[in-house]
mmCIF file of C-alpha atoms and ligand atoms in Angstrom:
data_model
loop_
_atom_site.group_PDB
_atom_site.id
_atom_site.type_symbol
_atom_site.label_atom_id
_atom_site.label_comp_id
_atom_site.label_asym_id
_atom_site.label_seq_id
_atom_site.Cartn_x
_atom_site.Cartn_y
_atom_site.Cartn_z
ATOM 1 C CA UNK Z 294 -28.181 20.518 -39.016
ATOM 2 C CA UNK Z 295 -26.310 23.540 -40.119
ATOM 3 C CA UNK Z 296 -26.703 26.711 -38.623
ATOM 4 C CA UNK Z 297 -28.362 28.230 -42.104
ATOM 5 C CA UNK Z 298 -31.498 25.804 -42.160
ATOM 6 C CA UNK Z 299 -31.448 26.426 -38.120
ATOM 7 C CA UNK Z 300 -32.085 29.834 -38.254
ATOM 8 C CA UNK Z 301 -34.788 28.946 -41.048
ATOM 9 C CA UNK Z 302 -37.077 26.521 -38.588
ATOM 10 C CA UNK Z 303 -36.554 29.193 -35.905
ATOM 11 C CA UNK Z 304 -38.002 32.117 -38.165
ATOM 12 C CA UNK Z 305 -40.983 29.349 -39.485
ATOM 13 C CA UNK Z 306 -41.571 28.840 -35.617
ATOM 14 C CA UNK Z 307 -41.809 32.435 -34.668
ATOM 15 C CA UNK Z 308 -44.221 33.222 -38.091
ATOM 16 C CA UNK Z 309 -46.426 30.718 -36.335
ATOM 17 C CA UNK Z 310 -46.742 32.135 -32.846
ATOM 18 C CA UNK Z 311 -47.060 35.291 -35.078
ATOM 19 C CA UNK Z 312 -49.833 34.228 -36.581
ATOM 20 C CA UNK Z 313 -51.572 32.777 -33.901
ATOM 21 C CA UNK Z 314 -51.313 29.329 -35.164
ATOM 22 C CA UNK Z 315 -50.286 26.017 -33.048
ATOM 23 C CA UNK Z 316 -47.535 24.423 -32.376
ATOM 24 C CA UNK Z 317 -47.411 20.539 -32.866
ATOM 25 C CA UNK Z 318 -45.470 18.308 -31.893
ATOM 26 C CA UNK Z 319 -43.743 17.047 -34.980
ATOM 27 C CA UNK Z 320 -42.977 20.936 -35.563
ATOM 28 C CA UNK Z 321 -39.264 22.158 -34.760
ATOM 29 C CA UNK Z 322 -39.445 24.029 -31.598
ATOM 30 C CA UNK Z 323 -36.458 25.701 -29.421
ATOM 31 C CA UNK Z 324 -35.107 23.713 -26.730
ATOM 32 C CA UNK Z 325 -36.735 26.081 -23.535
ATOM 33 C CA UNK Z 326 -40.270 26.250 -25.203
ATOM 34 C CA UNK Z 327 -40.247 22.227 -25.156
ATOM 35 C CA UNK Z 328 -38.579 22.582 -21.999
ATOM 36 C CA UNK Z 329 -41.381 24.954 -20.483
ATOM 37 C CA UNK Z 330 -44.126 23.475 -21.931
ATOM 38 C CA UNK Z 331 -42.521 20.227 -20.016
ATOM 39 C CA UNK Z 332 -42.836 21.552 -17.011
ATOM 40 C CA UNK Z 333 -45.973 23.258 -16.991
ATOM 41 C CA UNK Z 334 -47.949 20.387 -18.485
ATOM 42 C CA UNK Z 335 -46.598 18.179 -16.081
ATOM 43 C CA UNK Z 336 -47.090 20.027 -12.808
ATOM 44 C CA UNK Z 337 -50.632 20.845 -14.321
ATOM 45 C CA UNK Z 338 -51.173 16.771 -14.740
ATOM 46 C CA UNK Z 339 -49.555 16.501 -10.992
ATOM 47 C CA UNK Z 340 -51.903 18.752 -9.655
ATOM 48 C CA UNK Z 341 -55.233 17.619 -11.245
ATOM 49 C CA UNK Z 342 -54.017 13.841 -9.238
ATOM 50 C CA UNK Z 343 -53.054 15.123 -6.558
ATOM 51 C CA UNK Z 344 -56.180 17.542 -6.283
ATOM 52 C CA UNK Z 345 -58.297 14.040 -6.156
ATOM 53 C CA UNK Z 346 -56.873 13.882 -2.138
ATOM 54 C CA UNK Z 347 -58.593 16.438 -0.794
ATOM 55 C CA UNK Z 348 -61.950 15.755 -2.764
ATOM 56 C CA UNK Z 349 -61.453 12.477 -2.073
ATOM 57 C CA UNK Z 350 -61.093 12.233 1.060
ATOM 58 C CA UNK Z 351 -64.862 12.783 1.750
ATOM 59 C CA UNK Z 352 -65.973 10.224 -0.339
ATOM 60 C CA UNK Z 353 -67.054 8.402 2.064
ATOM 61 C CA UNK Z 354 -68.659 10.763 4.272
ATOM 62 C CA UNK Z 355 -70.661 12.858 1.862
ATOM 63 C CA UNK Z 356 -74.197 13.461 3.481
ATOM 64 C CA UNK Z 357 -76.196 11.752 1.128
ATOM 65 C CA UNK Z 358 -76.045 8.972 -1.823
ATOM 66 C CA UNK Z 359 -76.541 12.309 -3.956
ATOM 67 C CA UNK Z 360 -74.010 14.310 -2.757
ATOM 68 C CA UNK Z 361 -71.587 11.022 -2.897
ATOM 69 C CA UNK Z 362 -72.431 10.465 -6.598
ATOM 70 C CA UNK Z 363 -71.624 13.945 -7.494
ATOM 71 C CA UNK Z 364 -68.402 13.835 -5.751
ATOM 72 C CA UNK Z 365 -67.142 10.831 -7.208
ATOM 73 C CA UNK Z 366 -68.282 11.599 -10.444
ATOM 74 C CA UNK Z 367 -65.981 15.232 -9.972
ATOM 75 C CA UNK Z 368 -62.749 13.269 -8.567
ATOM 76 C CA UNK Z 369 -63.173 10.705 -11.642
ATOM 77 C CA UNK Z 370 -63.042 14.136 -14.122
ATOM 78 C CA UNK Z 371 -59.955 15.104 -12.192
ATOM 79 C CA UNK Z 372 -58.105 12.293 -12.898
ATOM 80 C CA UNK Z 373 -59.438 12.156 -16.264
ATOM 81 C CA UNK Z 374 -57.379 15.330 -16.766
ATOM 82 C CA UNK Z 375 -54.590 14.292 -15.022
ATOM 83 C CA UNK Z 376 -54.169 11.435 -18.126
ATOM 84 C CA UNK Z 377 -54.942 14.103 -20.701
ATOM 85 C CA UNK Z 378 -52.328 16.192 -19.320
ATOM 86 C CA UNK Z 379 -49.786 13.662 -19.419
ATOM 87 C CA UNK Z 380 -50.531 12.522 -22.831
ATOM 88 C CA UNK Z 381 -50.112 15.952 -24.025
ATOM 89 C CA UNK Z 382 -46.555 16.451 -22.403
ATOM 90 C CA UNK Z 383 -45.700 12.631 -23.287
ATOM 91 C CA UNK Z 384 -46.252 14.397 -27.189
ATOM 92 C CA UNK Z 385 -43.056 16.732 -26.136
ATOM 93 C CA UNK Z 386 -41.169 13.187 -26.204
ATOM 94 C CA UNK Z 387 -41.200 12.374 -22.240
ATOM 95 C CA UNK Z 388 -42.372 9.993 -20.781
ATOM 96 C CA UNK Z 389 -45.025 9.354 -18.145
ATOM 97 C CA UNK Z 390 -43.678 6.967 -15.511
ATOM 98 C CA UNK Z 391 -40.653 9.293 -15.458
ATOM 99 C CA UNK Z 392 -42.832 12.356 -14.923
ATOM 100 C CA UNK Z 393 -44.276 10.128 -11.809
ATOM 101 C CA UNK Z 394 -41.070 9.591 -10.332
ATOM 102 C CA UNK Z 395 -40.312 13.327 -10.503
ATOM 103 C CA UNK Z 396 -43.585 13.885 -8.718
ATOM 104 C CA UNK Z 397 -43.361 11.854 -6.018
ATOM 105 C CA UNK Z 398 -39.225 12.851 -5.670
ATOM 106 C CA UNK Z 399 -40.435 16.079 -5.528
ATOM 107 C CA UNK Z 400 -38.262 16.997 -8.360
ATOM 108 C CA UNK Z 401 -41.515 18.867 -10.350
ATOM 109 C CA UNK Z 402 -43.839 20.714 -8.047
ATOM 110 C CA UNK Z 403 -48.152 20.607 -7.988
ATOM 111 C CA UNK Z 404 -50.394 23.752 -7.448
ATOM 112 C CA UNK Z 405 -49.889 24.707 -3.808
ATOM 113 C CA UNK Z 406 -53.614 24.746 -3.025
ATOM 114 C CA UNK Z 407 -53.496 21.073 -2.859
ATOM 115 C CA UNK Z 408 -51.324 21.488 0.537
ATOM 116 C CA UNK Z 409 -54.079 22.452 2.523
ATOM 117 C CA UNK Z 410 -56.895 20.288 4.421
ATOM 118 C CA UNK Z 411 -60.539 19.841 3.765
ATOM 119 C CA UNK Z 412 -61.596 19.743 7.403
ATOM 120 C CA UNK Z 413 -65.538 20.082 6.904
ATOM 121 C CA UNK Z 414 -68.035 19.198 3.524
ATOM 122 C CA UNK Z 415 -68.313 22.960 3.364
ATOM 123 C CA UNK Z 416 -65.211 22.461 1.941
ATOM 124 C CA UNK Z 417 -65.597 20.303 -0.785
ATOM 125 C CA UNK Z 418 -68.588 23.248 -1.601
ATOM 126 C CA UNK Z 419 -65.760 26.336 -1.423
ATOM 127 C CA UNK Z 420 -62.937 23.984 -3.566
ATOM 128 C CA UNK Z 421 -65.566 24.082 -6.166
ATOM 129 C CA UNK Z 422 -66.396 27.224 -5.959
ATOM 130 C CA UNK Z 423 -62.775 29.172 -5.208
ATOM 131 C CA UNK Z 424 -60.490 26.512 -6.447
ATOM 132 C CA UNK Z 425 -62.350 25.182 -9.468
ATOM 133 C CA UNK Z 426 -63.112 29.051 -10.019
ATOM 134 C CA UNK Z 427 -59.628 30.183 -10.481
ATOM 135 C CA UNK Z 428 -58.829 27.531 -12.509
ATOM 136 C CA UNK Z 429 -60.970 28.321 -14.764
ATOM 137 C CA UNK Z 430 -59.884 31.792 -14.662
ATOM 138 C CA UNK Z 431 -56.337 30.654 -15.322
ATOM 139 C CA UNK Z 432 -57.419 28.148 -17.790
ATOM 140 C CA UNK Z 433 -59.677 29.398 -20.109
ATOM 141 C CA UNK Z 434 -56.932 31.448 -22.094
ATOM 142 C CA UNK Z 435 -55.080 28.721 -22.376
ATOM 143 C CA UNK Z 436 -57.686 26.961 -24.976
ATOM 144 C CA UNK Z 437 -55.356 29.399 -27.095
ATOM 145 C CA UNK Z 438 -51.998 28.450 -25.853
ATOM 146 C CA UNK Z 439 -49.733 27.958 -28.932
ATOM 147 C CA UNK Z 440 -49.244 24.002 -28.094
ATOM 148 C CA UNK Z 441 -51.640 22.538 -29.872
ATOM 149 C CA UNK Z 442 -51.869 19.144 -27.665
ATOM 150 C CA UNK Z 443 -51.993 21.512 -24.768
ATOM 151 C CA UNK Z 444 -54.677 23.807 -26.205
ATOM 152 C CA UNK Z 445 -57.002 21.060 -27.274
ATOM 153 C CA UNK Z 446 -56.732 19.437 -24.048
ATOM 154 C CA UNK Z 447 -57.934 22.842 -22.016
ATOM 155 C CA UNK Z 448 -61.024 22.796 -23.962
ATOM 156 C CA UNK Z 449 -62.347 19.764 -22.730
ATOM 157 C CA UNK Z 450 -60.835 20.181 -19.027
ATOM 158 C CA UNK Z 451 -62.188 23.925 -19.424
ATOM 159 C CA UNK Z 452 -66.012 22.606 -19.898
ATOM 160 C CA UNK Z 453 -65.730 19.947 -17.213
ATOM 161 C CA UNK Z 454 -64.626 22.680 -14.826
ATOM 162 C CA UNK Z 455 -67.307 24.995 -15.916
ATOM 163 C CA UNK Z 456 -69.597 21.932 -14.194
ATOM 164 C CA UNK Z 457 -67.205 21.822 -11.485
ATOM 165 C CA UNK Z 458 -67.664 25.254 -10.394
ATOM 166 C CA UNK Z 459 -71.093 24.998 -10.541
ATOM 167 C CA UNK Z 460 -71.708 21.838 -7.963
ATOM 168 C CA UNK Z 461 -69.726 23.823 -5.725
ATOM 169 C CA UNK Z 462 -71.519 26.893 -5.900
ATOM 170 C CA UNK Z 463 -74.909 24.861 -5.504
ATOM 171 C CA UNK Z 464 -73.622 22.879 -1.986
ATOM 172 C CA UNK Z 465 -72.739 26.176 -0.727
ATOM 173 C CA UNK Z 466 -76.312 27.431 -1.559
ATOM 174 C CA UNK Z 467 -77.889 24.897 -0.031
ATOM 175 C CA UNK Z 468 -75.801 24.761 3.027
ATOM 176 C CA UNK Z 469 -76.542 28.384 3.338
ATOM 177 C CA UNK Z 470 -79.967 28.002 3.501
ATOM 178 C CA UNK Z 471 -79.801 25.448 6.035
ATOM 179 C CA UNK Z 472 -79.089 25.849 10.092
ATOM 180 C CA UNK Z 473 -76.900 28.210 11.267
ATOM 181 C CA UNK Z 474 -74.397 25.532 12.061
ATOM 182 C CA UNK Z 475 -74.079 24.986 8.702
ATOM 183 C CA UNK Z 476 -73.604 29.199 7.887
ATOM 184 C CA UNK Z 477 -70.938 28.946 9.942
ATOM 185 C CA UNK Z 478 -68.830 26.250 8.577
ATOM 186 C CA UNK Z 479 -69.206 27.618 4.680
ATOM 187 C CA UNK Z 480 -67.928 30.811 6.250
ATOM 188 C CA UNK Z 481 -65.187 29.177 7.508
ATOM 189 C CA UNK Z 482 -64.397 27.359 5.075
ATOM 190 C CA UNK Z 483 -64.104 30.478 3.359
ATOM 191 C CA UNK Z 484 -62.249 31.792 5.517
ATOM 192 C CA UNK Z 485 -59.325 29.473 4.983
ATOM 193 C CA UNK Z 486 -59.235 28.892 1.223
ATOM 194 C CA UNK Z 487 -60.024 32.818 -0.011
ATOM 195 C CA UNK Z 488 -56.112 33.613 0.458
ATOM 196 C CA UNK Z 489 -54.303 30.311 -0.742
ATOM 197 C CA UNK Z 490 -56.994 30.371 -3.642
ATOM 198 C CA UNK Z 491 -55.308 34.072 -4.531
ATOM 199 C CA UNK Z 492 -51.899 31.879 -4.329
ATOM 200 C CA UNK Z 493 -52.891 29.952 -7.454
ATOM 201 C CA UNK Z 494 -52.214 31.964 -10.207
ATOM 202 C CA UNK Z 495 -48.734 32.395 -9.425
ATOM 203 C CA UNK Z 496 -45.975 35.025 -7.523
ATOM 204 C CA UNK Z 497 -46.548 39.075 -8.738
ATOM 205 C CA UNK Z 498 -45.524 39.235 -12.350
ATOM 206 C CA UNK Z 499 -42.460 41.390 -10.672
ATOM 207 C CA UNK Z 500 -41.398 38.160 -9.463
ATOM 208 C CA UNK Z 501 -42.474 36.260 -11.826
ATOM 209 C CA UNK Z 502 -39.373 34.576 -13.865
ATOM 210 C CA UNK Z 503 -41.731 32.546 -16.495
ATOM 211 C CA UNK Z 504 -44.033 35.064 -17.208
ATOM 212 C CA UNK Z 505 -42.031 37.351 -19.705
ATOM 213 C CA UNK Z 506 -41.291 34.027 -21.948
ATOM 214 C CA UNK Z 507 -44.195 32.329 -21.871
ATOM 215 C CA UNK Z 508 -46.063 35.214 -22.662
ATOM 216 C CA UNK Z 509 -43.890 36.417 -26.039
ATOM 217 C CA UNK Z 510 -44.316 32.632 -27.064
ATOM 218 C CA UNK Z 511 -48.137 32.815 -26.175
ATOM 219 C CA UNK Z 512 -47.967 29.864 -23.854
ATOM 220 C CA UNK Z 513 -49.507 32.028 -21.227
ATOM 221 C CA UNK Z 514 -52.010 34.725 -22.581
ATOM 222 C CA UNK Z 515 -52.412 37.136 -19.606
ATOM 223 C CA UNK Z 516 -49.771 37.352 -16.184
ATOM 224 C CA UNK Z 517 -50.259 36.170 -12.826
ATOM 225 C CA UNK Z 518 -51.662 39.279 -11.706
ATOM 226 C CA UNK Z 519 -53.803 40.256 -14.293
ATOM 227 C CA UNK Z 520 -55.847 36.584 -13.879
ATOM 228 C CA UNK Z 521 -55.814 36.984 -10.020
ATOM 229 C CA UNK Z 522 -57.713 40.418 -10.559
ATOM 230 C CA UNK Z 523 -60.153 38.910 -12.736
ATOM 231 C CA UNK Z 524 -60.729 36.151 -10.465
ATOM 232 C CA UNK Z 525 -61.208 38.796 -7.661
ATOM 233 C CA UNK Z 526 -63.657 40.975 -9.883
ATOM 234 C CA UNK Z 527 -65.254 37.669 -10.495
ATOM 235 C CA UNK Z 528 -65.763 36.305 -7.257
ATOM 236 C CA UNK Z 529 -66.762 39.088 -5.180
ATOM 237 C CA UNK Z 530 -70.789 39.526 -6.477
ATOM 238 C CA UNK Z 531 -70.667 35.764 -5.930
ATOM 239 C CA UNK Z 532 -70.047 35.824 -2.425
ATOM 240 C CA UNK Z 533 -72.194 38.633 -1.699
ATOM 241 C CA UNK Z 534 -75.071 36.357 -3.100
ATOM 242 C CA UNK Z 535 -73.945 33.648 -1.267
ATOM 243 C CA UNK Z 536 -74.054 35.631 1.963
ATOM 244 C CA UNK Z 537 -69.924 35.333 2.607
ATOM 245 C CA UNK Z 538 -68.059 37.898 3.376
ATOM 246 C CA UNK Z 539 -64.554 37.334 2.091
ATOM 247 C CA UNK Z 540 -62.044 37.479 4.760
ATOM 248 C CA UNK Z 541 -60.128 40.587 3.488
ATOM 249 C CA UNK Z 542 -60.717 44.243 5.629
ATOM 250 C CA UNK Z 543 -58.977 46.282 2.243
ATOM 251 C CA UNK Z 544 -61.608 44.665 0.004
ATOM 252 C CA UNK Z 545 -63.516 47.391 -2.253
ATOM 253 C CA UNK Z 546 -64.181 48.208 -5.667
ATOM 254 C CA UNK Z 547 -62.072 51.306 -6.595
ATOM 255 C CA UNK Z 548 -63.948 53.279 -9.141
ATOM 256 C CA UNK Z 549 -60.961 54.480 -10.747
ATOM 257 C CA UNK Z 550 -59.295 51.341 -11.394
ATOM 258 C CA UNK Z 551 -62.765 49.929 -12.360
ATOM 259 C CA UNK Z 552 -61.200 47.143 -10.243
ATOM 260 C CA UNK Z 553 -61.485 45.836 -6.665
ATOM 261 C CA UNK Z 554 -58.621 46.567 -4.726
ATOM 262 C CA UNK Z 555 -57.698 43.956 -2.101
ATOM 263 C CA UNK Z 556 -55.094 43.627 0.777
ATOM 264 C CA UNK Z 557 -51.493 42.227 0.732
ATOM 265 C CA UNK Z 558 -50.639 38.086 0.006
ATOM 266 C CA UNK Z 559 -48.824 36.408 2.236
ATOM 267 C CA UNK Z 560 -45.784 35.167 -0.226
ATOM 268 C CA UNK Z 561 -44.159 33.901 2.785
ATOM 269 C CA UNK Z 562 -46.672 31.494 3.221
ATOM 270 C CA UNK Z 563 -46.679 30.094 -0.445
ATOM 271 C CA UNK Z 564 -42.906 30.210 -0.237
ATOM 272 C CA UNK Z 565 -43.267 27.735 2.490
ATOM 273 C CA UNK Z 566 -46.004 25.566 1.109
ATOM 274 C CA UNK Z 567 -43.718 25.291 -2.679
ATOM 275 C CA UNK Z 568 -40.290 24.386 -0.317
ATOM 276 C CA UNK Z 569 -42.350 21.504 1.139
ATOM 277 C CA UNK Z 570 -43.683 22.846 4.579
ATOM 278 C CA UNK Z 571 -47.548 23.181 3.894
ATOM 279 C CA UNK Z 572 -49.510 21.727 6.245
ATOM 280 C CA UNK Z 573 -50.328 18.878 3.931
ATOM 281 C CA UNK Z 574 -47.462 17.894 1.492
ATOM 282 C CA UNK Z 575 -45.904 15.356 3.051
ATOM 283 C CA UNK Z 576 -49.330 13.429 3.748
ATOM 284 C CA UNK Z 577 -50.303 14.383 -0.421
ATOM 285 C CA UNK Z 578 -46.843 13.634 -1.763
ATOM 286 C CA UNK Z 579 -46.535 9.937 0.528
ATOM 287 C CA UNK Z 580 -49.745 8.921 -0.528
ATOM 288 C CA UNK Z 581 -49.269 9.179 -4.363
ATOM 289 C CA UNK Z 582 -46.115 7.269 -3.698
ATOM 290 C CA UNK Z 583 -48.078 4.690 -1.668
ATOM 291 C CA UNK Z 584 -50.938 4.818 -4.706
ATOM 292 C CA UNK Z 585 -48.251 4.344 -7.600
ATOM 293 C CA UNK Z 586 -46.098 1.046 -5.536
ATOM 294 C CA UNK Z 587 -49.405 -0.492 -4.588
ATOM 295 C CA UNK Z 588 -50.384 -0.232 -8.598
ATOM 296 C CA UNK Z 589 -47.063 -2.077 -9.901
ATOM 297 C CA UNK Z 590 -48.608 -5.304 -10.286
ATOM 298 C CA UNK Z 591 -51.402 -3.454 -12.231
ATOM 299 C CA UNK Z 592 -48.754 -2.003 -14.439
ATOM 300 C CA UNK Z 593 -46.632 -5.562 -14.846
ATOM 301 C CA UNK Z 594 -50.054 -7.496 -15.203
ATOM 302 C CA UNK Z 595 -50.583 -4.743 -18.235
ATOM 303 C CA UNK Z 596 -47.265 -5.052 -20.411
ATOM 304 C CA UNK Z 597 -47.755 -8.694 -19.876
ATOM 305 C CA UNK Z 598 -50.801 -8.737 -21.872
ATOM 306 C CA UNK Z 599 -49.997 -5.968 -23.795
ATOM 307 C CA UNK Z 600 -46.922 -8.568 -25.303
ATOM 308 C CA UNK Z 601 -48.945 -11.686 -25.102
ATOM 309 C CA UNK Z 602 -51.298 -10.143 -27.798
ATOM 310 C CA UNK Z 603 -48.191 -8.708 -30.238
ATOM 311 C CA UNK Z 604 -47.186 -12.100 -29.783
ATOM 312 C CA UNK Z 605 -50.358 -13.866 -31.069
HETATM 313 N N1 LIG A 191 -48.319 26.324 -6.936
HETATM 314 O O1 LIG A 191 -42.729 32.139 -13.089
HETATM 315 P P1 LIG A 191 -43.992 31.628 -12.548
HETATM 316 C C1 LIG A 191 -56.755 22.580 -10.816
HETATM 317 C C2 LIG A 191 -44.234 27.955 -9.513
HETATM 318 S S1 LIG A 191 -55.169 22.212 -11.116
HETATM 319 C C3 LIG A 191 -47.134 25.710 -7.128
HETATM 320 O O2 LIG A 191 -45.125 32.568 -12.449
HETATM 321 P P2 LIG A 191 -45.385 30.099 -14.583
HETATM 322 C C4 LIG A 191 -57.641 21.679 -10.115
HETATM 323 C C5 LIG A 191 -44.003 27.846 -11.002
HETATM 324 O O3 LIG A 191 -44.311 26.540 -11.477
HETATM 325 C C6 LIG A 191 -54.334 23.749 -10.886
HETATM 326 N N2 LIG A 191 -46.137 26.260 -7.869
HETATM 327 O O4 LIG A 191 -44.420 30.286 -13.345
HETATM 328 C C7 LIG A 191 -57.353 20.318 -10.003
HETATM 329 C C8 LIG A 191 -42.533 28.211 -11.084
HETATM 330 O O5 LIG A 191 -41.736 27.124 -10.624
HETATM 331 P P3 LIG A 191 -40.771 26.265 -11.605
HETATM 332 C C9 LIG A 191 -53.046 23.792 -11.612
HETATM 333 C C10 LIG A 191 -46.391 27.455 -8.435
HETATM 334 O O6 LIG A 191 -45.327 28.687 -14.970
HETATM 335 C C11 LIG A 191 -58.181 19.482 -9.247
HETATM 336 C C12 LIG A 191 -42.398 29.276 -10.017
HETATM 337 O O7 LIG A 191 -43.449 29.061 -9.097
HETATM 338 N N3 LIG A 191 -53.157 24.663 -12.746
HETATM 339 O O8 LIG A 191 -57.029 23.653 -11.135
HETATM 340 O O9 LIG A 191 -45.143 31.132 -15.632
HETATM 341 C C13 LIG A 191 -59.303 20.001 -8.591
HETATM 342 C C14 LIG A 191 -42.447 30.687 -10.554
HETATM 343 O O10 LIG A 191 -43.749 31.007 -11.090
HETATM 344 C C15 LIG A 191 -47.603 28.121 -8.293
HETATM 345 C C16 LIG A 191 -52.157 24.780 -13.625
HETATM 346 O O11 LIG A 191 -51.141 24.140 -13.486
HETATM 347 C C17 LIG A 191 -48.589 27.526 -7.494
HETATM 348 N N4 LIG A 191 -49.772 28.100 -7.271
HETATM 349 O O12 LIG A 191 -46.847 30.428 -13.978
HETATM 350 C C18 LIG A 191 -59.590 21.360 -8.729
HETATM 351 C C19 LIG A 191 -52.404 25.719 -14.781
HETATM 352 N N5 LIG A 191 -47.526 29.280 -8.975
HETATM 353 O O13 LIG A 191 -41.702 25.462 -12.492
HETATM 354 C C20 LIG A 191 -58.775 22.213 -9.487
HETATM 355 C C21 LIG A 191 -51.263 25.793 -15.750
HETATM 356 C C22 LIG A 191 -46.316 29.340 -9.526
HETATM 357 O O14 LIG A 191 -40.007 27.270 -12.415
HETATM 358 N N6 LIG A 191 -50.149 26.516 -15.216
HETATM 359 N N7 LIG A 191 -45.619 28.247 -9.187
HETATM 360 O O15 LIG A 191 -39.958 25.417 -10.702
HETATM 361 C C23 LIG A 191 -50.000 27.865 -15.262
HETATM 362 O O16 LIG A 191 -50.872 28.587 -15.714
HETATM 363 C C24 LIG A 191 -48.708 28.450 -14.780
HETATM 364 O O17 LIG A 191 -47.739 27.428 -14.726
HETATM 365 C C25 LIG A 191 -48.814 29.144 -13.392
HETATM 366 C C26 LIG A 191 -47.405 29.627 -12.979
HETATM 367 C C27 LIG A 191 -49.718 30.355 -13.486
HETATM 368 C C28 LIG A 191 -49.330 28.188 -12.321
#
């Protein structure tokens, strides 16, 4: 291609983002937005499988049959998201088993939250309710990201997560108006995921090294730390109907701000969990493996049939 009708498909693909219109993906596109739009679909996909581990895990001890349907019905969503996600980044012209392999290498990463253990059903109630929450948060302006597979994928995942939120919220409910016992483990539950569920939405936007880019090409729509304030804002009349407190002394609204102001993040700590050292990854990362040899025969038996039928 000569550099002339280059610089022509560049200018047509910044109009676009210009006008708010979508990217597709037969559209000409610079190498680091396909390149970013890689990555972050794909650790997006990882995350929503390997966020079926800690859900899953009480599967089979959910207190009743209707507690147990709900669940399963919530993990099933997740890992109908997972495949939407990958379809959407297989459109960028990757493919899926590869993005597997890079998973479970631990060449691409997965949202940290997933790192940490669901030691009671209180938390299977606060996942709903703080994880699924900030990932709504975090997702809902991107049903406008400028990739269009991307975009149209959120809106779906966005709804399902709506309902996510909610079953979460209504567990916690009911637990809290049950024995004190129970009061106690939702609060403790709380206790643990309130900070890591602040981790989700990123480092500070000082530190940041995405942000900048993905927000001139309208991949992301707001920074790190504007979403985690929202998600504060959001979540703090929710706990104080729940009866929680949230586990932060420097919590308050500040009038001025029209914000609540809340106390420092440990970034050491999500440094650690994203190098590896969580208290979980290992356990998450050797059990996908384990999930994805175990299914190669389900694979083989597939593009066996899959050929038998061209063939006939
Ligand atoms: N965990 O420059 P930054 C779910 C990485 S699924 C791990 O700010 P960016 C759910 C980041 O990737 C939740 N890594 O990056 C599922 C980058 O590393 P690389 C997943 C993180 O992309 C089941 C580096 O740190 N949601 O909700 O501009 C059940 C620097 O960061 C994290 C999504 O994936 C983290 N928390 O912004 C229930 C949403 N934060 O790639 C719930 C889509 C940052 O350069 N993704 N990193 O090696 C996004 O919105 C953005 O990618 C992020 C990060 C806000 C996460």
């Amino acid at each position: 291609m000569t550099v002339v009708a280059e610089e022509g498909l560049e200018r047509h693909f910044e109009h676009t983002i210009e006008r708010d219109q979508r990217i597709e993906p037969r559209d000409w596109m610079p190498d680091a937005y396909r390149a970013t739009m890689i990555r972050q679909i794909a650790q997006h996909a990882h995350s929503e499988i390997i966020g079926m581990q800690p859900e899953g895990d009480w599967i089979t001890r959910a207190p009743s049959l209707r507690r147990k349907a709900i669940l399963l019905a919530k993990v099933q969503d997740e890992a109908g998201h997972g495949l939407y996600l990958y379809s959407a980044t297989e459109t960028l012209g990757v493919d899926r088993a590869d993005l597997t392999t890079r998973l479970i290498e631990r060449r691409q990463k997965y949202s940290s939250i997933f790192n940490y253990p669901t030691l009671t059903y209180a938390d299977v109630g606060v996942i709903g309710w703080l994880v699924d929450g900030a990932a709504i948060c975090n997702q809902v302006p991107l049903c406008r990201s400028s990739y269009g597979p991307y975009a149209r994928a959120m809106i779906r995942i966005c709804k399902e997560e709506s309902f996510h939120q909610r079953q979460g919220y209504e567990l916690l409910m009911t637990m809290m108006r049950g024995t004190g016992a129970q009061k106690e483990m939702v609060q403790d539950a709380v206790n643990r995921w309130w900070w890591p569920s602040l981790m989700m939405f990123g480092p500070p936007d000082a530190d940041s090294p995405n942000t900048a880019r993905s927000m001139a090409w309208k991949i992301k729509r707001h920074t790190n730390d504007e979403l985690r304030q929202r998600f504060v804002d959001m979540t703090v009349p929710q706990a104080e109907a729940l009866g929680v407190t949230l586990p932060d002394p420097d919590l308050r609204w500040n009038p001025e701000r029209g914000h609540h102001d809340f106390g420092p993040i440990d970034w050491d700590e999500f440094k650690r969990v994203l190098s590896g050292d969580g208290p979980c990854n290992a356990e998450r990362v050797a059990r996908r493996r384990r999930a994805h040899e175990e299914g190669a025969w389900v694979r083989e038996a597939a593009a066996a049939h899959a050929a038998k039928r061209r063939t006939r």
